[in-house]
Amino acid sequence: ATGRVIVDGSGRPVRMVGICRDVTDHKRAEDARTFLTEASRVLATTLAPETILANLAQLVVLSLADWCIVQVMDLEGRLQPVEIMHRQRERTALMDEFLRRWPSRPDTPGSTAFVSSTGQSILIPRITEDMLRQRADQNTAQLRLLRELRLYSAITVPLQARGRTLGALTLLSAESEQVYDEADLRFVEDFASRAALAIDNAQLYAAAQSAIKARDDMVAKVTHDRREPLEQH
């Protein structure tokens, strides 16, 4: 806001004129650029997949969500939770129990498995009681745990790199009661693409290191086997 006071001939204030400008979108874009810059820096500091996932979740919980959940595909194509973070760390056991006891199904629209299998992001501005009941599918224990988590709003996006889906990233608001919108969804998709590329690079590096070690071990074994008869002779 900017303004100035209008005074009369004797210097007394008589009125004020000014303008107010909404800078929400500008501030939001500025914050997004700052976050992505920091995220790129943090994700580039290591080639250890586990560390990248932990750093990713920590970044999200510090700035964007009450919950951050990273799930990746196992060798059989099933999603497995590999990183769960909450502002209150002791609550992560609740979410871990829920995901392992009742994993999402790809045939359920809006589920994490659906996002991972289709590559389509999901935005839920407000999680309702009906949504919880649908997810619980008549299971009272599941519904009770969902209610205990106090979930409020959600974004789930696929983690994709080089034409393949690695898993899915989920942001959840709960205690903060933050409501996500389309702008948040686009931002998270941008962040997820950077994170997926970092994870993919780390996995490729780990595979390459493993292959090099296997080759070196084989060379060492062959060399030892060839020397052994000569030494015996």
Tab-separated table of C-alpha atoms in Angstrom:
chain	number	residue	atom	x	y	z
A	1	ALA	CA	0.000	0.000	0.000
A	2	THR	CA	1.129	3.547	-0.762
A	3	GLY	CA	-0.571	6.840	0.036
A	4	ARG	CA	-0.215	10.449	1.067
A	5	VAL	CA	-2.062	12.916	3.214
A	6	ILE	CA	-3.720	15.957	1.628
A	7	VAL	CA	-3.539	19.083	3.780
A	8	ASP	CA	-5.368	22.382	3.608
A	9	GLY	CA	-3.878	25.883	3.419
A	10	SER	CA	-3.057	25.880	7.105
A	11	GLY	CA	-1.328	22.527	6.981
A	12	ARG	CA	-4.100	20.522	8.608
A	13	PRO	CA	-4.766	16.989	7.219
A	14	VAL	CA	-8.076	16.866	5.398
A	15	ARG	CA	-8.008	13.585	3.511
A	16	MET	CA	-5.771	10.769	2.355
A	17	VAL	CA	-5.357	9.213	-1.052
A	18	GLY	CA	-3.522	6.066	-2.012
A	19	ILE	CA	-3.582	2.694	-3.674
A	20	CYS	CA	-3.427	-0.921	-2.526
A	21	ARG	CA	-1.952	-3.606	-4.740
A	22	ASP	CA	-2.348	-7.348	-4.182
A	23	VAL	CA	1.147	-8.875	-4.354
A	24	THR	CA	0.114	-12.404	-3.344
A	25	ASP	CA	0.935	-13.969	-6.714
A	26	HIS	CA	4.238	-12.097	-6.940
A	27	LYS	CA	5.271	-13.168	-3.423
A	28	ARG	CA	4.181	-16.723	-4.101
A	29	ALA	CA	6.262	-16.903	-7.277
A	30	GLU	CA	9.228	-15.403	-5.445
A	31	ASP	CA	8.950	-17.969	-2.649
A	32	ALA	CA	8.663	-20.767	-5.228
A	33	ARG	CA	11.847	-19.662	-6.994
A	34	THR	CA	13.696	-19.484	-3.686
A	35	PHE	CA	12.505	-22.963	-2.701
A	36	LEU	CA	13.407	-24.544	-6.050
A	37	THR	CA	16.852	-22.955	-5.958
A	38	GLU	CA	17.474	-24.379	-2.495
A	39	ALA	CA	15.993	-27.737	-3.505
A	40	SER	CA	18.266	-27.981	-6.542
A	41	ARG	CA	21.268	-27.209	-4.364
A	42	VAL	CA	20.348	-29.764	-1.696
A	43	LEU	CA	19.443	-32.513	-4.164
A	44	ALA	CA	22.772	-32.040	-5.941
A	45	THR	CA	24.906	-32.472	-2.818
A	46	THR	CA	24.817	-36.284	-2.776
A	47	LEU	CA	24.451	-39.325	-5.016
A	48	ALA	CA	23.128	-41.568	-2.250
A	49	PRO	CA	19.463	-42.378	-3.058
A	50	GLU	CA	18.451	-42.740	0.597
A	51	THR	CA	19.953	-39.366	1.489
A	52	ILE	CA	18.253	-37.683	-1.454
A	53	LEU	CA	14.866	-39.028	-0.349
A	54	ALA	CA	15.407	-37.875	3.234
A	55	ASN	CA	16.534	-34.418	2.084
A	56	LEU	CA	13.561	-34.175	-0.268
A	57	ALA	CA	11.064	-34.967	2.501
A	58	GLN	CA	12.717	-32.602	4.948
A	59	LEU	CA	12.599	-29.737	2.450
A	60	VAL	CA	8.900	-30.293	1.848
A	61	VAL	CA	7.942	-30.489	5.524
A	62	LEU	CA	9.937	-27.378	6.373
A	63	SER	CA	8.209	-25.269	3.728
A	64	LEU	CA	5.197	-26.851	2.054
A	65	ALA	CA	3.368	-29.477	4.068
A	66	ASP	CA	2.674	-31.163	7.391
A	67	TRP	CA	3.327	-34.551	5.808
A	68	CYS	CA	5.641	-35.653	3.005
A	69	ILE	CA	5.490	-39.227	1.763
A	70	VAL	CA	7.754	-40.715	-0.884
A	71	GLN	CA	6.839	-44.107	-2.306
A	72	VAL	CA	8.834	-45.979	-4.942
A	73	MET	CA	8.168	-48.972	-7.151
A	74	ASP	CA	9.650	-52.284	-6.084
A	75	LEU	CA	10.760	-54.950	-8.564
A	76	GLU	CA	7.199	-56.280	-8.774
A	77	GLY	CA	5.764	-52.864	-9.602
A	78	ARG	CA	4.200	-52.266	-6.187
A	79	LEU	CA	4.533	-48.998	-4.309
A	80	GLN	CA	6.541	-49.108	-1.106
A	81	PRO	CA	6.831	-46.203	1.364
A	82	VAL	CA	10.516	-45.334	1.660
A	83	GLU	CA	10.369	-41.908	3.305
A	84	ILE	CA	7.676	-40.549	5.619
A	85	MET	CA	8.151	-37.236	7.378
A	86	HIS	CA	5.932	-35.133	9.613
A	87	ARG	CA	6.520	-31.967	11.600
A	88	GLN	CA	6.106	-34.148	14.698
A	89	ARG	CA	8.361	-37.115	14.021
A	90	GLU	CA	6.629	-39.394	16.496
A	91	ARG	CA	3.529	-39.388	14.287
A	92	THR	CA	5.305	-40.995	11.330
A	93	ALA	CA	4.741	-44.460	12.801
A	94	LEU	CA	0.983	-43.967	12.361
A	95	MET	CA	1.324	-43.208	8.671
A	96	ASP	CA	3.816	-46.024	8.135
A	97	GLU	CA	1.412	-48.484	9.775
A	98	PHE	CA	-1.454	-47.254	7.619
A	99	LEU	CA	0.438	-47.487	4.306
A	100	ARG	CA	1.851	-50.936	5.002
A	101	ARG	CA	-1.393	-52.443	6.292
A	102	TRP	CA	-3.608	-50.885	3.643
A	103	PRO	CA	-1.605	-49.988	0.509
A	104	SER	CA	-3.461	-48.032	-2.150
A	105	ARG	CA	-4.770	-49.788	-5.254
A	106	PRO	CA	-4.176	-48.628	-8.846
A	107	ASP	CA	-7.838	-49.251	-9.712
A	108	THR	CA	-8.947	-46.630	-7.175
A	109	PRO	CA	-9.082	-43.170	-8.808
A	110	GLY	CA	-7.243	-40.595	-6.742
A	111	SER	CA	-5.056	-43.107	-4.927
A	112	THR	CA	-1.283	-42.921	-4.883
A	113	ALA	CA	-1.052	-46.178	-6.821
A	114	PHE	CA	-3.421	-44.695	-9.429
A	115	VAL	CA	-1.149	-41.651	-9.796
A	116	SER	CA	1.912	-43.843	-10.143
A	117	SER	CA	0.333	-46.165	-12.711
A	118	THR	CA	-1.288	-43.449	-14.853
A	119	GLY	CA	1.194	-40.601	-14.443
A	120	GLN	CA	-1.705	-38.254	-13.620
A	121	SER	CA	-1.338	-35.894	-10.665
A	122	ILE	CA	-4.119	-35.569	-8.107
A	123	LEU	CA	-5.167	-32.437	-6.207
A	124	ILE	CA	-7.616	-32.691	-3.310
A	125	PRO	CA	-8.252	-29.188	-1.950
A	126	ARG	CA	-10.301	-30.486	0.971
A	127	ILE	CA	-10.330	-34.060	2.265
A	128	THR	CA	-13.864	-34.924	3.370
A	129	GLU	CA	-15.312	-37.566	5.653
A	130	ASP	CA	-16.818	-39.286	2.603
A	131	MET	CA	-13.350	-39.553	1.058
A	132	LEU	CA	-12.008	-41.144	4.233
A	133	ARG	CA	-14.849	-43.647	4.269
A	134	GLN	CA	-14.269	-44.500	0.625
A	135	ARG	CA	-10.553	-45.061	1.254
A	136	ALA	CA	-11.303	-47.205	4.311
A	137	ASP	CA	-13.708	-49.372	2.279
A	138	GLN	CA	-15.836	-50.429	5.271
A	139	ASN	CA	-12.752	-51.208	7.386
A	140	THR	CA	-13.369	-49.605	10.781
A	141	ALA	CA	-9.752	-49.895	11.941
A	142	GLN	CA	-8.555	-48.167	8.773
A	143	LEU	CA	-11.141	-45.403	9.116
A	144	ARG	CA	-10.220	-44.837	12.761
A	145	LEU	CA	-6.544	-44.424	11.877
A	146	LEU	CA	-7.351	-42.090	8.982
A	147	ARG	CA	-9.375	-39.881	11.301
A	148	GLU	CA	-6.535	-39.867	13.813
A	149	LEU	CA	-4.177	-38.522	11.121
A	150	ARG	CA	-6.481	-35.462	10.717
A	151	LEU	CA	-5.726	-35.036	7.023
A	152	TYR	CA	-6.955	-31.780	5.502
A	153	SER	CA	-5.698	-31.262	1.930
A	154	ALA	CA	-3.525	-33.310	-0.434
A	155	ILE	CA	-1.384	-33.317	-3.563
A	156	THR	CA	0.055	-36.468	-5.115
A	157	VAL	CA	2.301	-36.328	-8.186
A	158	PRO	CA	4.261	-39.012	-10.030
A	159	LEU	CA	8.042	-39.147	-9.791
A	160	GLN	CA	9.062	-39.526	-13.433
A	161	ALA	CA	12.467	-39.412	-15.082
A	162	ARG	CA	13.676	-40.435	-18.540
A	163	GLY	CA	10.293	-41.808	-19.543
A	164	ARG	CA	9.744	-44.069	-16.558
A	165	THR	CA	7.869	-43.714	-13.294
A	166	LEU	CA	9.946	-44.208	-10.158
A	167	GLY	CA	7.075	-43.758	-7.704
A	168	ALA	CA	5.003	-40.941	-6.273
A	169	LEU	CA	5.360	-37.921	-4.020
A	170	THR	CA	2.524	-36.952	-1.671
A	171	LEU	CA	2.118	-33.710	0.258
A	172	LEU	CA	-0.522	-33.545	2.977
A	173	SER	CA	-1.688	-30.711	5.161
A	174	ALA	CA	-3.203	-31.607	8.522
A	175	GLU	CA	-2.754	-29.484	11.631
A	176	SER	CA	-1.915	-26.375	9.613
A	177	GLU	CA	-5.191	-26.724	7.651
A	178	GLN	CA	-3.484	-25.399	4.547
A	179	VAL	CA	-5.653	-25.731	1.436
A	180	TYR	CA	-3.757	-26.613	-1.741
A	181	ASP	CA	-4.808	-25.203	-5.104
A	182	GLU	CA	-3.875	-25.482	-8.784
A	183	ALA	CA	-0.876	-23.184	-8.371
A	184	ASP	CA	0.455	-25.439	-5.611
A	185	LEU	CA	-0.074	-28.475	-7.844
A	186	ARG	CA	1.937	-26.972	-10.718
A	187	PHE	CA	4.706	-26.012	-8.332
A	188	VAL	CA	4.881	-29.497	-6.760
A	189	GLU	CA	4.970	-31.074	-10.229
A	190	ASP	CA	7.974	-28.900	-11.101
A	191	PHE	CA	9.706	-29.827	-7.866
A	192	ALA	CA	8.896	-33.526	-8.325
A	193	SER	CA	10.448	-33.583	-11.806
A	194	ARG	CA	13.708	-32.211	-10.387
A	195	ALA	CA	13.616	-34.631	-7.477
A	196	ALA	CA	12.898	-37.617	-9.730
A	197	LEU	CA	15.852	-36.752	-11.952
A	198	ALA	CA	18.127	-36.528	-8.920
A	199	ILE	CA	16.855	-39.883	-7.624
A	200	ASP	CA	17.268	-41.493	-11.044
A	201	ASN	CA	20.832	-40.180	-11.378
A	202	ALA	CA	21.641	-41.511	-7.925
A	203	GLN	CA	20.207	-44.923	-8.755
A	204	LEU	CA	22.170	-45.055	-12.016
A	205	TYR	CA	25.336	-44.095	-10.157
A	206	ALA	CA	24.721	-46.763	-7.504
A	207	ALA	CA	24.145	-49.383	-10.217
A	208	ALA	CA	27.326	-48.333	-12.009
A	209	GLN	CA	29.342	-48.515	-8.801
A	210	SER	CA	27.906	-51.953	-8.087
A	211	ALA	CA	28.822	-53.136	-11.582
A	212	ILE	CA	32.366	-51.797	-11.209
A	213	LYS	CA	32.770	-53.537	-7.859
A	214	ALA	CA	31.458	-56.816	-9.295
A	215	ARG	CA	33.889	-56.528	-12.209
A	216	ASP	CA	36.818	-55.753	-9.889
A	217	ASP	CA	35.908	-58.670	-7.616
A	218	MET	CA	35.789	-61.012	-10.602
A	219	VAL	CA	39.114	-59.764	-11.935
A	220	ALA	CA	40.674	-60.201	-8.504
A	221	LYS	CA	39.292	-63.744	-8.240
A	222	VAL	CA	40.472	-64.718	-11.713
A	223	THR	CA	43.923	-63.253	-11.015
A	224	HIS	CA	44.101	-65.136	-7.727
A	225	ASP	CA	43.001	-68.415	-9.342
A	226	ARG	CA	45.623	-68.057	-12.065
A	227	ARG	CA	48.385	-67.310	-9.583
A	228	GLU	CA	47.535	-70.138	-7.223
A	229	PRO	CA	48.728	-73.028	-9.453
A	230	LEU	CA	51.972	-71.192	-10.149
A	231	GLU	CA	52.593	-70.662	-6.455
A	232	GLN	CA	51.878	-74.334	-5.748
A	233	HIS	CA	54.251	-75.348	-8.527
